Each structure stands twice: as structure tokens, then as C-alpha cells.
């Protein structure tokens, strides 16, 4: 089954094409700066164990439809193409960030599903409109394909009520849906399944730690999410690249009432000017790591604060799970930053966590253990693959009908 996975952003389009059940993509790519000056396309084709990269700089890509049409030309290219025509795409899988309480599973898209995604725009104003646009464009470019939505929030729909409810008047939940939804669910689901399979324990008690520009953690047992750090929106929990993570809500009132911030300005501050950027002037951990090597005290504090928040949630989630079988680090920082992993694991040795520092320093792009050989708790680095997870969920949903 040819499954084309799309992650549509406001000015970008990320994609991979899989021929399931094979897990290796036929091609992948990224269209950037759609509707802006100097758009770029990076397209990779995987054939015979080799990777060929095509880079294009179109004079203009006025909208997402133009971007997807440019991708289609690459997919069907006479020399490097991987399909003959658009009809070869049987399924288009879409990442949709917010599914509210409506969508707890992968769903075939129809007019009612689209209407519900649209209704949820206010809960994910930066993401759901772009995801919706990707659906509409794909329906035009691949009209014969089944369109399928995979929701980032769906994995966390298994949270118990005491974990997803806030201590607010009940009407705010019943009438307005104010509750914990959680995000990065596709990544947490994928790495939790990989870790449980590696451990040979389907009931494994796992803390999955997704550290990229956005960061979140989840308490997972038996493949079910029991708690997660992000909440009603993606601002809560860990310190992130530009987001503050957890803070005292009274800070917001102080900003607005005493420092003259408008609500939009306060939102911009907490979402786009805080986190590691606010602490150091950099949002990328590689830049912060270089600053740390140069003796920058702000970088030192930022690393310690970042890891301290992770450590607090490790302890909290070990309590939620009633014990711990493995910590699972994933995503760009989680997979590639040994210092973050070391700092996050220091001080939780009482839980059975002990790193092998030599293993922690290695990078091989594969699932691997970085714990000491005799440690009671495994510490795993598991590369995430959200696009493959989306493709596999589409395949599982539709395989019986093909």
C-alpha cells in the first residue's frame, strides 16, 4: 500500500512516501517558505541502500497547492521518480495536532471529520488551520486516495480523569473542553512501542522523554498514556526552545496588570521569547552547548534548569507508574545531547537509574541502551519516527479493505 504522509505547517510541507508494510520510505522531503520569498524544496530518494538528494529553489510557490504540485513532479520524475502517476498514491496520512476529545484513534477523513478539525481551530490556532489546509490541498492533488487523519492528542486520550481534569469549575470542562489534552502523542506512542518490544515486556512502565524545540514527557504503561507534561495547550511542562514550560499563573496576571502587557503580548512572551531563548539568547541546544563550552554562565544555568525540570517529572511519573522499567529519550535533543541525558539522570539513582557514560557518549542513530550493565532501570535512546508511525496507523486502519 502506497501511503503518502504529510505534515503541513503554515509555510511548509514535510512529507514521506512509504510502500507498507516495508518501513523504509521510498522518498522524503521538505518544502519551505511557501508563500514567501525564496522558497526551497529538499527531496531525498532512497534506492538500493543509497540516498540521492535533490534541491530546488523555485522562483515562487504561492500556496500549498503549488508546493504539493511541485512535490508531485518530483515523485513522478522520469529519472528519479518513485511512482508513475498520482493514482499510485492510495492513502494520504495527515498529522493533525489537535483532535480534542472527539478523536481517540486514527480516522478516515470525511466532511464531518473536517468540520470537527475546523471547530478545534481555537484549541490549536498555530497548527490545526495549517493541518486542515494540507488536507484540502491533498484532496485536490490526490483525489482518488483515501485521506486519513492521525491526531497528536489521540494517544493521551487514555489519561484517567484525575490526570486530565483541572481544578476549575466543572462547567469550564463540560461546556468549553478545558482539560489536559497532551501533545507529541505520535512520537510517544512510537517510541514506547519500540522500547516495550526491545524489553520484551508489553506491560513495561516507561517514562518517554521527547526533547526537541518542543519538549514533553509521558508516563506510559502497557502502551497506554497515563499522564503527560503538556496540557490544554503545548506551553506547559518542560522548559523548551522558546516556551517557558510550567510557571505560576499569577505571573500572567502580574504581566498584564502591573507591567502593561496585553494578553497577546503575554502569550507571545511565554510561547516565543521564553524557554532556553529567554535564558540564554539561543533556542538551539547546539548553540547553547557551544556557549557552555566557552564558559557562559547563562548557558550553564539553562542546562541545569532544563535538566532539573526533566528530573522532577521522572520522579513524579515513577510514582504515577508505581515503579519504573525504563527511561526513553527521543527527538533531536533527546537522541543527540549526552549532557542533557547525564544531567537529567543525576540524582535519581535511588530509582535504579545509572548511566554508562561511555555508552551515553556514542551516537549511532539506532535504539540503544546507555545504562550501566547492572542498573535496575534501563535508559534507552530510541530514535523517533512520527511519519512511519502515521503510515503504520493508516495501514492498520485500512489494510483489511485492500
Short mmCIF file of C-alpha atoms in Angstrom, two decimals:
data_model
loop_
_atom_site.label_atom_id
_atom_site.label_comp_id
_atom_site.label_asym_id
_atom_site.label_seq_id
_atom_site.Cartn_x
_atom_site.Cartn_y
_atom_site.Cartn_z
CA UNK A 1 0.00 0.00 0.00
CA UNK A 2 1.48 3.35 -1.06
CA UNK A 3 0.96 5.79 1.82
CA UNK A 4 1.99 9.41 1.44
CA UNK A 5 2.45 11.10 4.82
CA UNK A 6 2.03 14.88 5.05
CA UNK A 7 2.86 17.24 7.92
CA UNK A 8 1.58 20.61 6.80
CA UNK A 9 2.77 23.79 8.52
CA UNK A 10 1.77 27.39 7.94
CA UNK A 11 4.51 27.91 5.33
CA UNK A 12 5.99 24.41 5.00
CA UNK A 13 5.16 20.90 3.89
CA UNK A 14 7.05 17.89 5.23
CA UNK A 15 6.41 14.52 3.58
CA UNK A 16 7.43 10.87 3.22
CA UNK A 17 6.20 8.14 0.90
CA UNK A 18 6.05 4.57 2.21
CA UNK A 19 5.15 1.32 0.50
CA UNK A 20 3.82 -0.54 3.51
CA UNK A 21 4.44 -2.97 5.09
CA UNK A 22 8.08 -2.05 4.27
CA UNK A 23 9.34 0.51 6.80
CA UNK A 24 11.98 2.20 4.64
CA UNK A 25 10.50 5.24 2.87
CA UNK A 26 10.77 5.48 -0.89
CA UNK A 27 11.40 9.20 -0.57
CA UNK A 28 11.06 12.11 1.83
CA UNK A 29 11.29 15.83 1.65
CA UNK A 30 10.57 19.31 2.90
CA UNK A 31 9.03 22.28 1.11
CA UNK A 32 9.93 25.51 2.89
CA UNK A 33 8.90 29.17 2.66
CA UNK A 34 5.61 28.53 0.87
CA UNK A 35 4.02 31.88 0.00
CA UNK A 36 7.25 33.67 0.90
CA UNK A 37 10.34 34.87 -0.94
CA UNK A 38 12.98 32.29 -1.92
CA UNK A 39 11.06 29.03 -1.41
CA UNK A 40 13.11 25.83 -1.16
CA UNK A 41 12.48 22.14 -1.77
CA UNK A 42 14.74 19.38 -0.44
CA UNK A 43 13.76 15.96 -1.83
CA UNK A 44 15.50 12.68 -0.91
CA UNK A 45 15.12 9.41 -2.80
CA UNK A 46 16.16 6.12 -1.15
CA UNK A 47 17.03 3.34 -3.59
CA UNK A 48 19.38 0.36 -3.31
CA UNK A 49 20.59 1.46 0.10
CA UNK A 50 21.71 4.83 -1.25
CA UNK A 51 20.29 8.31 -0.77
CA UNK A 52 20.00 10.82 -3.59
CA UNK A 53 19.24 14.42 -2.69
CA UNK A 54 17.56 16.90 -4.99
CA UNK A 55 17.44 20.57 -4.01
CA UNK A 56 15.31 23.07 -5.85
CA UNK A 57 14.75 26.80 -5.47
CA UNK A 58 11.56 27.64 -7.41
CA UNK A 59 11.03 31.28 -8.30
CA UNK A 60 7.77 31.15 -6.36
CA UNK A 61 5.44 28.79 -4.56
CA UNK A 62 2.42 30.99 -3.89
CA UNK A 63 0.46 28.44 -1.86
CA UNK A 64 0.41 24.87 -0.52
CA UNK A 65 -1.24 23.55 -3.67
CA UNK A 66 1.70 24.83 -5.74
CA UNK A 67 4.07 23.26 -3.21
CA UNK A 68 2.38 19.87 -3.39
CA UNK A 69 2.23 20.02 -7.18
CA UNK A 70 5.99 20.62 -7.21
CA UNK A 71 6.44 17.57 -4.97
CA UNK A 72 4.24 15.51 -7.31
CA UNK A 73 6.54 16.40 -10.20
CA UNK A 74 9.47 15.00 -8.21
CA UNK A 75 7.53 11.88 -7.23
CA UNK A 76 6.79 11.15 -10.92
CA UNK A 77 10.11 12.38 -12.38
CA UNK A 78 11.21 10.25 -15.35
CA UNK A 79 14.64 9.58 -13.84
CA UNK A 80 14.27 9.63 -10.06
CA UNK A 81 10.52 9.29 -9.65
CA UNK A 82 9.11 6.56 -7.39
CA UNK A 83 5.55 6.46 -8.77
CA UNK A 84 4.14 6.65 -12.30
CA UNK A 85 1.20 8.98 -11.63
CA UNK A 86 -0.88 10.45 -8.78
CA UNK A 87 -3.27 7.48 -8.85
CA UNK A 88 -0.45 5.32 -7.43
CA UNK A 89 -0.92 7.07 -4.07
CA UNK A 90 -3.60 5.01 -2.32
CA UNK A 91 -3.62 6.76 1.07
CA UNK A 92 -2.59 10.19 2.29
CA UNK A 93 -1.90 10.26 6.02
CA UNK A 94 -2.12 13.66 7.69
CA UNK A 95 -0.64 14.73 11.00
CA UNK A 96 -3.31 16.75 12.80
CA UNK A 97 -2.17 18.29 16.07
CA UNK A 98 -5.46 18.60 17.96
CA UNK A 99 -8.31 16.10 17.98
CA UNK A 100 -9.97 17.28 21.17
CA UNK A 101 -12.00 14.63 22.96
CA UNK A 102 -13.64 13.61 19.68
CA UNK A 103 -10.79 11.67 18.13
CA UNK A 104 -9.07 8.96 20.15
CA UNK A 105 -7.95 6.95 17.10
CA UNK A 106 -6.79 7.28 13.52
CA UNK A 107 -9.75 8.35 11.40
CA UNK A 108 -10.70 8.35 7.71
CA UNK A 109 -11.41 11.94 6.75
CA UNK A 110 -14.91 12.88 5.59
CA UNK A 111 -16.84 16.18 5.68
CA UNK A 112 -17.87 15.65 9.31
CA UNK A 113 -14.26 14.99 10.38
CA UNK A 114 -13.10 18.11 8.55
CA UNK A 115 -15.79 20.17 10.23
CA UNK A 116 -14.67 18.93 13.66
CA UNK A 117 -10.98 19.68 12.90
CA UNK A 118 -12.08 23.16 11.89
CA UNK A 119 -14.14 23.56 15.08
CA UNK A 120 -10.99 22.82 17.08
CA UNK A 121 -9.00 25.66 15.47
CA UNK A 122 -9.29 27.72 18.67
CA UNK A 123 -7.53 24.97 20.68
CA UNK A 124 -4.55 24.81 18.30
CA UNK A 125 -4.56 28.07 16.31
CA UNK A 126 -0.98 27.69 15.09
CA UNK A 127 -1.36 24.10 13.92
CA UNK A 128 -4.86 22.88 13.10
CA UNK A 129 -5.53 25.51 10.39
CA UNK A 130 -2.30 24.51 8.62
CA UNK A 131 -3.12 20.80 9.02
CA UNK A 132 -6.61 21.45 7.63
CA UNK A 133 -5.14 23.29 4.65
CA UNK A 134 -2.89 20.28 3.94
CA UNK A 135 -5.97 18.04 3.85
CA UNK A 136 -7.81 20.29 1.42
CA UNK A 137 -4.81 20.55 -0.90
CA UNK A 138 -4.17 16.79 -0.83
CA UNK A 139 -7.80 16.13 -1.70
CA UNK A 140 -7.27 18.18 -4.85
CA UNK A 141 -3.89 16.73 -5.85
CA UNK A 142 -4.70 13.09 -4.92
CA UNK A 143 -8.49 12.93 -5.41
CA UNK A 144 -8.57 9.12 -5.69
CA UNK A 145 -6.69 8.49 -2.42
CA UNK A 146 -8.23 7.91 0.98
CA UNK A 147 -7.37 10.82 3.27
CA UNK A 148 -6.64 9.76 6.87
CA UNK A 149 -6.03 11.89 9.98
CA UNK A 150 -3.64 10.85 12.77
CA UNK A 151 -4.05 13.10 15.81
CA UNK A 152 -1.20 14.11 18.12
CA UNK A 153 -3.62 14.24 21.05
CA UNK A 154 -5.18 10.80 20.46
CA UNK A 155 -2.54 8.78 22.33
CA UNK A 156 -3.25 10.75 25.51
CA UNK A 157 -6.99 10.09 25.45
CA UNK A 158 -6.28 7.16 27.82
CA UNK A 159 -5.37 9.54 30.67
CA UNK A 160 -7.56 8.88 33.74
CA UNK A 161 -9.89 11.68 34.75
CA UNK A 162 -7.80 12.69 37.77
CA UNK A 163 -4.89 13.28 35.39
CA UNK A 164 -6.70 15.21 32.66
CA UNK A 165 -9.04 17.39 34.72
CA UNK A 166 -8.06 20.78 36.13
CA UNK A 167 -9.32 22.01 39.49
CA UNK A 168 -11.62 24.55 37.84
CA UNK A 169 -15.40 24.92 37.86
CA UNK A 170 -16.87 21.89 36.12
CA UNK A 171 -18.71 23.98 33.56
CA UNK A 172 -15.39 25.05 32.03
CA UNK A 173 -14.71 21.41 31.23
CA UNK A 174 -18.23 20.32 30.30
CA UNK A 175 -19.08 23.33 28.17
CA UNK A 176 -15.72 24.54 26.92
CA UNK A 177 -13.47 21.47 26.92
CA UNK A 178 -10.81 22.92 29.23
CA UNK A 179 -8.74 19.89 30.25
CA UNK A 180 -5.35 18.29 29.65
CA UNK A 181 -5.02 17.05 26.07
CA UNK A 182 -1.29 16.44 25.74
CA UNK A 183 0.75 16.56 22.53
CA UNK A 184 3.61 14.76 20.75
CA UNK A 185 1.39 11.68 21.10
CA UNK A 186 2.51 10.16 17.80
CA UNK A 187 6.13 10.26 18.94
CA UNK A 188 5.39 9.00 22.46
CA UNK A 189 3.33 6.12 21.07
CA UNK A 190 6.03 5.13 18.58
CA UNK A 191 8.99 5.14 20.98
CA UNK A 192 7.01 3.48 23.77
CA UNK A 193 6.13 0.60 21.44
CA UNK A 194 9.75 0.31 20.29
CA UNK A 195 11.00 0.29 23.87
CA UNK A 196 8.45 -2.27 25.07
CA UNK A 197 9.33 -4.58 22.16
CA UNK A 198 13.04 -4.19 22.93
CA UNK A 199 12.44 -5.02 26.59
CA UNK A 200 10.20 -7.94 25.68
CA UNK A 201 7.64 -6.59 28.13
CA UNK A 202 4.32 -5.33 26.73
CA UNK A 203 3.33 -4.07 30.20
CA UNK A 204 6.55 -2.07 30.64
CA UNK A 205 6.46 1.02 32.88
CA UNK A 206 8.08 3.72 30.77
CA UNK A 207 8.80 7.41 31.03
CA UNK A 208 9.14 8.68 27.47
CA UNK A 209 11.07 11.93 27.11
CA UNK A 210 10.62 13.82 23.82
CA UNK A 211 13.17 16.65 23.68
CA UNK A 212 13.24 18.83 20.59
CA UNK A 213 12.42 22.50 20.19
CA UNK A 214 9.15 21.48 21.81
CA UNK A 215 9.53 19.13 24.77
CA UNK A 216 7.20 16.78 26.60
CA UNK A 217 7.21 13.65 28.74
CA UNK A 218 4.67 10.88 29.23
CA UNK A 219 4.08 8.14 31.79
CA UNK A 220 3.26 5.02 29.75
CA UNK A 221 2.29 1.57 30.99
CA UNK A 222 1.18 -1.28 28.77
CA UNK A 223 1.21 1.07 25.78
CA UNK A 224 -1.27 3.46 27.44
CA UNK A 225 -0.52 7.06 28.33
CA UNK A 226 -1.33 7.71 32.00
CA UNK A 227 -0.02 11.26 32.28
CA UNK A 228 1.83 13.82 30.18
CA UNK A 229 3.51 17.17 30.76
CA UNK A 230 1.81 19.30 28.10
CA UNK A 231 -1.74 20.26 28.94
CA UNK A 232 -4.59 22.26 27.41
CA UNK A 233 -2.00 23.66 25.01
CA UNK A 234 1.66 22.89 24.30
CA UNK A 235 3.03 25.51 26.73
CA UNK A 236 3.02 23.51 29.98
CA UNK A 237 5.59 21.16 31.44
CA UNK A 238 9.25 21.14 30.45
CA UNK A 239 11.45 24.09 29.53
CA UNK A 240 11.56 24.25 25.72
CA UNK A 241 13.36 26.10 22.97
CA UNK A 242 11.18 29.21 23.17
CA UNK A 243 8.35 28.16 25.55
CA UNK A 244 8.51 28.72 29.29
CA UNK A 245 7.02 25.43 30.42
CA UNK A 246 5.43 25.34 33.89
CA UNK A 247 5.09 28.62 35.73
CA UNK A 248 2.93 30.22 38.41
CA UNK A 249 -0.26 31.51 36.68
CA UNK A 250 -0.10 34.64 38.82
CA UNK A 251 2.87 35.73 36.68
CA UNK A 252 0.42 36.25 33.81
CA UNK A 253 -1.77 38.49 35.97
CA UNK A 254 1.29 40.45 37.07
CA UNK A 255 2.46 40.92 33.47
CA UNK A 256 -0.95 42.21 32.40
CA UNK A 257 -1.98 44.23 35.46
CA UNK A 258 1.35 45.74 36.52
CA UNK A 259 3.79 45.60 33.56
CA UNK A 260 1.39 46.68 30.82
CA UNK A 261 1.36 43.52 28.73
CA UNK A 262 -1.70 42.85 26.58
CA UNK A 263 -2.91 39.20 26.51
CA UNK A 264 -1.42 38.67 23.01
CA UNK A 265 1.89 40.15 24.17
CA UNK A 266 1.93 37.89 27.24
CA UNK A 267 1.16 34.87 25.04
CA UNK A 268 3.98 35.82 22.66
CA UNK A 269 6.37 36.24 25.59
CA UNK A 270 5.66 32.80 27.06
CA UNK A 271 5.45 30.93 23.75
CA UNK A 272 8.11 32.58 21.59
CA UNK A 273 10.51 34.57 23.77
CA UNK A 274 10.99 32.35 26.82
CA UNK A 275 12.44 28.90 27.47
CA UNK A 276 16.08 28.44 26.52
CA UNK A 277 15.89 31.50 24.27
CA UNK A 278 14.87 33.68 27.20
CA UNK A 279 17.54 32.22 29.46
CA UNK A 280 20.46 32.31 27.00
CA UNK A 281 19.57 34.19 23.83
CA UNK A 282 19.65 30.88 21.92
CA UNK A 283 16.85 28.40 21.26
CA UNK A 284 19.01 25.68 19.68
CA UNK A 285 20.77 23.37 22.17
CA UNK A 286 23.77 23.11 19.87
CA UNK A 287 24.35 26.85 20.19
CA UNK A 288 23.82 26.67 23.95
CA UNK A 289 26.25 23.76 24.17
CA UNK A 290 28.91 25.81 22.40
CA UNK A 291 28.26 28.72 24.74
CA UNK A 292 28.63 26.37 27.70
CA UNK A 293 31.98 25.15 26.37
CA UNK A 294 33.09 28.79 26.25
CA UNK A 295 32.23 29.27 29.93
CA UNK A 296 28.93 31.12 29.52
CA UNK A 297 27.22 31.12 32.95
CA UNK A 298 23.78 31.68 31.40
CA UNK A 299 24.23 28.51 29.38
CA UNK A 300 25.26 26.59 32.49
CA UNK A 301 22.17 27.71 34.39
CA UNK A 302 19.93 26.98 31.42
CA UNK A 303 21.22 23.41 31.08
CA UNK A 304 20.76 22.81 34.79
CA UNK A 305 17.26 24.27 34.83
CA UNK A 306 16.28 22.30 31.70
CA UNK A 307 17.51 19.02 33.19
CA UNK A 308 16.08 19.78 36.65
CA UNK A 309 12.57 20.02 35.21
CA UNK A 310 13.02 16.68 33.42
CA UNK A 311 14.28 15.11 36.65
CA UNK A 312 11.26 16.36 38.61
CA UNK A 313 8.91 14.70 36.17
CA UNK A 314 10.90 11.45 36.18
CA UNK A 315 10.25 11.23 39.91
CA UNK A 316 6.60 12.20 39.57
CA UNK A 317 5.95 9.70 36.80
CA UNK A 318 7.74 6.89 38.61
CA UNK A 319 5.14 7.47 41.32
CA UNK A 320 2.29 7.51 38.78
CA UNK A 321 3.52 4.21 37.28
CA UNK A 322 4.24 2.52 40.61
CA UNK A 323 7.83 1.89 39.58
CA UNK A 324 9.98 2.18 36.52
CA UNK A 325 11.32 -0.22 33.91
CA UNK A 326 12.93 2.26 31.51
CA UNK A 327 13.54 5.89 30.66
CA UNK A 328 13.27 6.57 26.94
CA UNK A 329 15.00 9.60 25.42
CA UNK A 330 13.96 10.66 21.92
CA UNK A 331 13.78 13.54 19.37
CA UNK A 332 16.58 15.89 18.36
CA UNK A 333 17.96 16.79 21.78
CA UNK A 334 16.98 13.54 23.47
CA UNK A 335 18.75 11.47 20.83
CA UNK A 336 21.83 13.63 20.32
CA UNK A 337 22.75 15.51 23.51
CA UNK A 338 24.67 13.36 26.02
CA UNK A 339 24.95 16.21 28.52
CA UNK A 340 21.18 16.63 28.80
CA UNK A 341 20.75 12.90 29.39
CA UNK A 342 23.51 12.83 32.02
CA UNK A 343 22.17 15.82 33.94
CA UNK A 344 18.60 14.50 33.81
CA UNK A 345 19.68 11.14 35.24
CA UNK A 346 21.88 12.51 38.00
CA UNK A 347 20.19 12.33 41.37
CA UNK A 348 17.61 9.67 40.50
CA UNK A 349 19.92 6.74 41.21
CA UNK A 350 17.59 5.81 44.10
CA UNK A 351 15.07 4.74 41.42
CA UNK A 352 17.59 2.34 39.89
CA UNK A 353 18.82 4.69 37.16
CA UNK A 354 22.56 4.61 36.44
CA UNK A 355 24.21 5.66 33.18
CA UNK A 356 27.17 4.12 31.42
CA UNK A 357 28.87 7.36 30.42
CA UNK A 358 30.84 5.75 27.61
CA UNK A 359 27.62 4.42 26.05
CA UNK A 360 25.94 7.75 26.67
CA UNK A 361 28.53 9.50 24.50
CA UNK A 362 28.00 7.23 21.50
CA UNK A 363 25.83 8.21 18.54
CA UNK A 364 24.74 5.61 16.02
CA UNK A 365 21.18 6.53 15.11
CA UNK A 366 19.87 3.21 16.47
CA UNK A 367 17.89 2.13 19.51
CA UNK A 368 20.48 1.56 22.22
CA UNK A 369 20.99 1.15 25.95
CA UNK A 370 23.04 3.77 27.75
CA UNK A 371 22.53 2.45 31.30
CA UNK A 372 25.15 0.67 33.37
CA UNK A 373 25.05 -3.07 32.78
CA UNK A 374 23.84 -3.85 36.30
CA UNK A 375 21.34 -0.95 36.57
CA UNK A 376 17.84 -1.91 37.67
CA UNK A 377 16.25 0.54 35.20
CA UNK A 378 17.08 0.65 31.51
CA UNK A 379 17.90 4.01 29.97
CA UNK A 380 17.22 3.86 26.24
CA UNK A 381 17.80 6.19 23.33
CA UNK A 382 15.08 5.46 20.76
CA UNK A 383 15.05 7.48 17.52
CA UNK A 384 11.52 8.69 16.88
CA UNK A 385 9.83 8.32 13.51
CA UNK A 386 6.50 10.09 13.53
CA UNK A 387 6.00 9.74 9.79
CA UNK A 388 6.44 5.96 9.94
CA UNK A 389 4.06 5.79 12.91
CA UNK A 390 1.45 7.75 10.92
CA UNK A 391 1.92 5.46 7.91
CA UNK A 392 1.62 2.33 10.06
CA UNK A 393 -1.53 3.60 11.74
CA UNK A 394 -3.06 4.29 8.33
CA UNK A 395 -2.04 0.82 7.15
CA UNK A 396 -3.53 -0.88 10.22
CA UNK A 397 -6.76 1.05 9.74
CA UNK A 398 -7.17 0.29 6.05
CA UNK A 399 -5.30 -2.98 5.34
CA UNK A 400 -8.43 -5.12 5.66
CA UNK A 401 -10.19 -3.12 2.92
CA UNK A 402 -7.40 -3.63 0.38
#
